[in-house]
């Protein structure tokens, strides 16, 4: 009969059944602000090294970003610059161009008639 009562009861685990006390050295390190600062600095250093490693592996270091920014700025400066002043043509060339334009206009107007 005792066996049946045990099978029908609900057992709720207590937190002390699941958690064990930690290592006292690790607990003291976690509570020590100096070691916390040291771990954070070590983590930051390793993170910076990993970022540098990935940048060099992909060919994207800080200088390539600067070069890209410089290229974009110089392209924008070219677009913002005033157009170059037209150069003067030789008068004989200008006369030839005017004659060719007049002939073309005559041909076109004769086609329209």
PDB file of C-alpha atoms in Angstrom:
ATOM      1  CA  UNK A   1       0.000   0.000   0.000  1.00  0.00           C
ATOM      2  CA  UNK A   2       2.879   2.308   0.701  1.00  0.00           C
ATOM      3  CA  UNK A   3       4.119   1.822  -2.856  1.00  0.00           C
ATOM      4  CA  UNK A   4       0.806   2.981  -4.337  1.00  0.00           C
ATOM      5  CA  UNK A   5       0.803   6.204  -2.285  1.00  0.00           C
ATOM      6  CA  UNK A   6       4.278   7.062  -3.505  1.00  0.00           C
ATOM      7  CA  UNK A   7       3.300   6.566  -7.165  1.00  0.00           C
ATOM      8  CA  UNK A   8       0.264   8.851  -6.829  1.00  0.00           C
ATOM      9  CA  UNK A   9       2.012  11.742  -5.115  1.00  0.00           C
ATOM     10  CA  UNK A  10       3.424  14.630  -7.089  1.00  0.00           C
ATOM     11  CA  UNK A  11       7.058  15.395  -6.438  1.00  0.00           C
ATOM     12  CA  UNK A  12       8.258  18.964  -6.917  1.00  0.00           C
ATOM     13  CA  UNK A  13      12.035  19.374  -7.171  1.00  0.00           C
ATOM     14  CA  UNK A  14      13.636  21.873  -4.835  1.00  0.00           C
ATOM     15  CA  UNK A  15      16.216  24.297  -6.212  1.00  0.00           C
ATOM     16  CA  UNK A  16      18.907  22.890  -3.941  1.00  0.00           C
ATOM     17  CA  UNK A  17      18.443  19.566  -5.691  1.00  0.00           C
ATOM     18  CA  UNK A  18      19.375  21.150  -9.028  1.00  0.00           C
ATOM     19  CA  UNK A  19      22.060  23.725  -8.181  1.00  0.00           C
ATOM     20  CA  UNK A  20      25.378  22.950  -6.596  1.00  0.00           C
ATOM     21  CA  UNK A  21      27.675  25.431  -4.954  1.00  0.00           C
ATOM     22  CA  UNK A  22      30.316  26.849  -7.313  1.00  0.00           C
ATOM     23  CA  UNK A  23      34.055  26.935  -7.032  1.00  0.00           C
ATOM     24  CA  UNK A  24      34.975  29.506  -4.381  1.00  0.00           C
ATOM     25  CA  UNK A  25      37.877  30.884  -6.485  1.00  0.00           C
ATOM     26  CA  UNK A  26      35.587  31.544  -9.460  1.00  0.00           C
ATOM     27  CA  UNK A  27      32.996  33.177  -7.211  1.00  0.00           C
ATOM     28  CA  UNK A  28      35.636  35.471  -5.663  1.00  0.00           C
ATOM     29  CA  UNK A  29      36.944  36.388  -9.142  1.00  0.00           C
ATOM     30  CA  UNK A  30      33.437  37.257 -10.298  1.00  0.00           C
ATOM     31  CA  UNK A  31      32.900  39.515  -7.293  1.00  0.00           C
ATOM     32  CA  UNK A  32      36.265  41.231  -7.636  1.00  0.00           C
ATOM     33  CA  UNK A  33      35.830  44.421  -9.749  1.00  0.00           C
ATOM     34  CA  UNK A  34      39.508  44.463 -10.683  1.00  0.00           C
ATOM     35  CA  UNK A  35      39.366  41.019 -12.292  1.00  0.00           C
ATOM     36  CA  UNK A  36      36.098  42.028 -13.996  1.00  0.00           C
ATOM     37  CA  UNK A  37      37.856  45.017 -15.558  1.00  0.00           C
ATOM     38  CA  UNK A  38      40.744  42.785 -16.580  1.00  0.00           C
ATOM     39  CA  UNK A  39      38.424  40.273 -18.244  1.00  0.00           C
ATOM     40  CA  UNK A  40      36.620  43.056 -20.081  1.00  0.00           C
ATOM     41  CA  UNK A  41      39.912  44.466 -21.391  1.00  0.00           C
ATOM     42  CA  UNK A  42      41.019  40.999 -22.482  1.00  0.00           C
ATOM     43  CA  UNK A  43      37.690  40.476 -24.237  1.00  0.00           C
ATOM     44  CA  UNK A  44      37.954  43.847 -26.007  1.00  0.00           C
ATOM     45  CA  UNK A  45      41.509  43.104 -27.093  1.00  0.00           C
ATOM     46  CA  UNK A  46      40.559  39.696 -28.481  1.00  0.00           C
ATOM     47  CA  UNK A  47      37.552  41.230 -30.248  1.00  0.00           C
ATOM     48  CA  UNK A  48      39.725  43.915 -31.875  1.00  0.00           C
ATOM     49  CA  UNK A  49      42.221  41.274 -32.973  1.00  0.00           C
ATOM     50  CA  UNK A  50      39.435  39.173 -34.488  1.00  0.00           C
ATOM     51  CA  UNK A  51      38.003  42.183 -36.342  1.00  0.00           C
ATOM     52  CA  UNK A  52      41.464  43.010 -37.720  1.00  0.00           C
ATOM     53  CA  UNK A  53      41.896  39.385 -38.764  1.00  0.00           C
ATOM     54  CA  UNK A  54      38.574  39.372 -40.614  1.00  0.00           C
ATOM     55  CA  UNK A  55      39.304  42.714 -42.266  1.00  0.00           C
ATOM     56  CA  UNK A  56      42.661  41.532 -43.539  1.00  0.00           C
ATOM     57  CA  UNK A  57      41.145  38.255 -44.752  1.00  0.00           C
ATOM     58  CA  UNK A  58      38.498  40.111 -46.770  1.00  0.00           C
ATOM     59  CA  UNK A  59      40.834  42.903 -47.866  1.00  0.00           C
ATOM     60  CA  UNK A  60      38.813  45.551 -46.071  1.00  0.00           C
ATOM     61  CA  UNK A  61      41.102  47.404 -43.747  1.00  0.00           C
ATOM     62  CA  UNK A  62      40.597  50.955 -42.524  1.00  0.00           C
ATOM     63  CA  UNK A  63      42.631  52.387 -45.402  1.00  0.00           C
ATOM     64  CA  UNK A  64      40.467  50.850 -48.120  1.00  0.00           C
ATOM     65  CA  UNK A  65      37.440  52.527 -46.526  1.00  0.00           C
ATOM     66  CA  UNK A  66      39.274  55.841 -46.552  1.00  0.00           C
ATOM     67  CA  UNK A  67      40.278  55.331 -50.172  1.00  0.00           C
ATOM     68  CA  UNK A  68      36.674  54.589 -51.123  1.00  0.00           C
ATOM     69  CA  UNK A  69      35.471  57.726 -49.313  1.00  0.00           C
ATOM     70  CA  UNK A  70      38.133  59.810 -51.077  1.00  0.00           C
ATOM     71  CA  UNK A  71      37.082  58.430 -54.460  1.00  0.00           C
ATOM     72  CA  UNK A  72      33.432  59.278 -53.779  1.00  0.00           C
ATOM     73  CA  UNK A  73      34.306  62.804 -52.680  1.00  0.00           C
ATOM     74  CA  UNK A  74      36.513  63.416 -55.702  1.00  0.00           C
ATOM     75  CA  UNK A  75      33.764  62.137 -58.010  1.00  0.00           C
ATOM     76  CA  UNK A  76      31.288  64.528 -56.405  1.00  0.00           C
ATOM     77  CA  UNK A  77      33.765  67.387 -56.773  1.00  0.00           C
ATOM     78  CA  UNK A  78      34.120  66.630 -60.485  1.00  0.00           C
ATOM     79  CA  UNK A  79      30.349  66.791 -60.929  1.00  0.00           C
ATOM     80  CA  UNK A  80      30.112  70.058 -58.985  1.00  0.00           C
ATOM     81  CA  UNK A  81      32.921  71.743 -60.936  1.00  0.00           C
ATOM     82  CA  UNK A  82      31.858  74.275 -63.589  1.00  0.00           C
ATOM     83  CA  UNK A  83      31.963  73.046 -67.179  1.00  0.00           C
ATOM     84  CA  UNK A  84      35.198  73.792 -69.025  1.00  0.00           C
ATOM     85  CA  UNK A  85      35.257  76.916 -71.157  1.00  0.00           C
ATOM     86  CA  UNK A  86      34.855  76.152 -74.858  1.00  0.00           C
ATOM     87  CA  UNK A  87      38.006  76.437 -76.900  1.00  0.00           C
ATOM     88  CA  UNK A  88      38.080  78.666 -79.940  1.00  0.00           C
ATOM     89  CA  UNK A  89      38.157  76.867 -83.267  1.00  0.00           C
ATOM     90  CA  UNK A  90      40.206  77.886 -86.225  1.00  0.00           C
ATOM     91  CA  UNK A  91      38.130  80.331 -88.350  1.00  0.00           C
ATOM     92  CA  UNK A  92      38.507  78.169 -91.452  1.00  0.00           C
ATOM     93  CA  UNK A  93      37.081  75.180 -89.563  1.00  0.00           C
ATOM     94  CA  UNK A  94      34.172  77.278 -88.303  1.00  0.00           C
ATOM     95  CA  UNK A  95      33.491  78.436 -91.873  1.00  0.00           C
ATOM     96  CA  UNK A  96      33.506  74.825 -93.095  1.00  0.00           C
ATOM     97  CA  UNK A  97      31.079  73.768 -90.360  1.00  0.00           C
ATOM     98  CA  UNK A  98      28.729  76.649 -91.209  1.00  0.00           C
ATOM     99  CA  UNK A  99      28.737  75.699 -94.896  1.00  0.00           C
ATOM    100  CA  UNK A 100      28.023  72.034 -94.106  1.00  0.00           C
ATOM    101  CA  UNK A 101      25.153  73.065 -91.815  1.00  0.00           C
ATOM    102  CA  UNK A 102      23.662  75.327 -94.490  1.00  0.00           C
ATOM    103  CA  UNK A 103      23.845  72.548 -97.096  1.00  0.00           C
ATOM    104  CA  UNK A 104      22.178  70.104 -94.720  1.00  0.00           C
ATOM    105  CA  UNK A 105      19.379  72.583 -94.001  1.00  0.00           C
ATOM    106  CA  UNK A 106      18.791  73.095 -97.741  1.00  0.00           C
ATOM    107  CA  UNK A 107      18.578  69.367 -98.343  1.00  0.00           C
ATOM    108  CA  UNK A 108      16.152  68.856 -95.495  1.00  0.00           C
ATOM    109  CA  UNK A 109      13.923  71.739 -96.526  1.00  0.00           C
ATOM    110  CA  UNK A 110      13.824  70.453-100.122  1.00  0.00           C
ATOM    111  CA  UNK A 111      12.677  67.058 -98.784  1.00  0.00           C
ATOM    112  CA  UNK A 112       9.837  68.697 -96.881  1.00  0.00           C
ATOM    113  CA  UNK A 113       8.443  70.453 -99.973  1.00  0.00           C
TER     114      UNK A 113
END
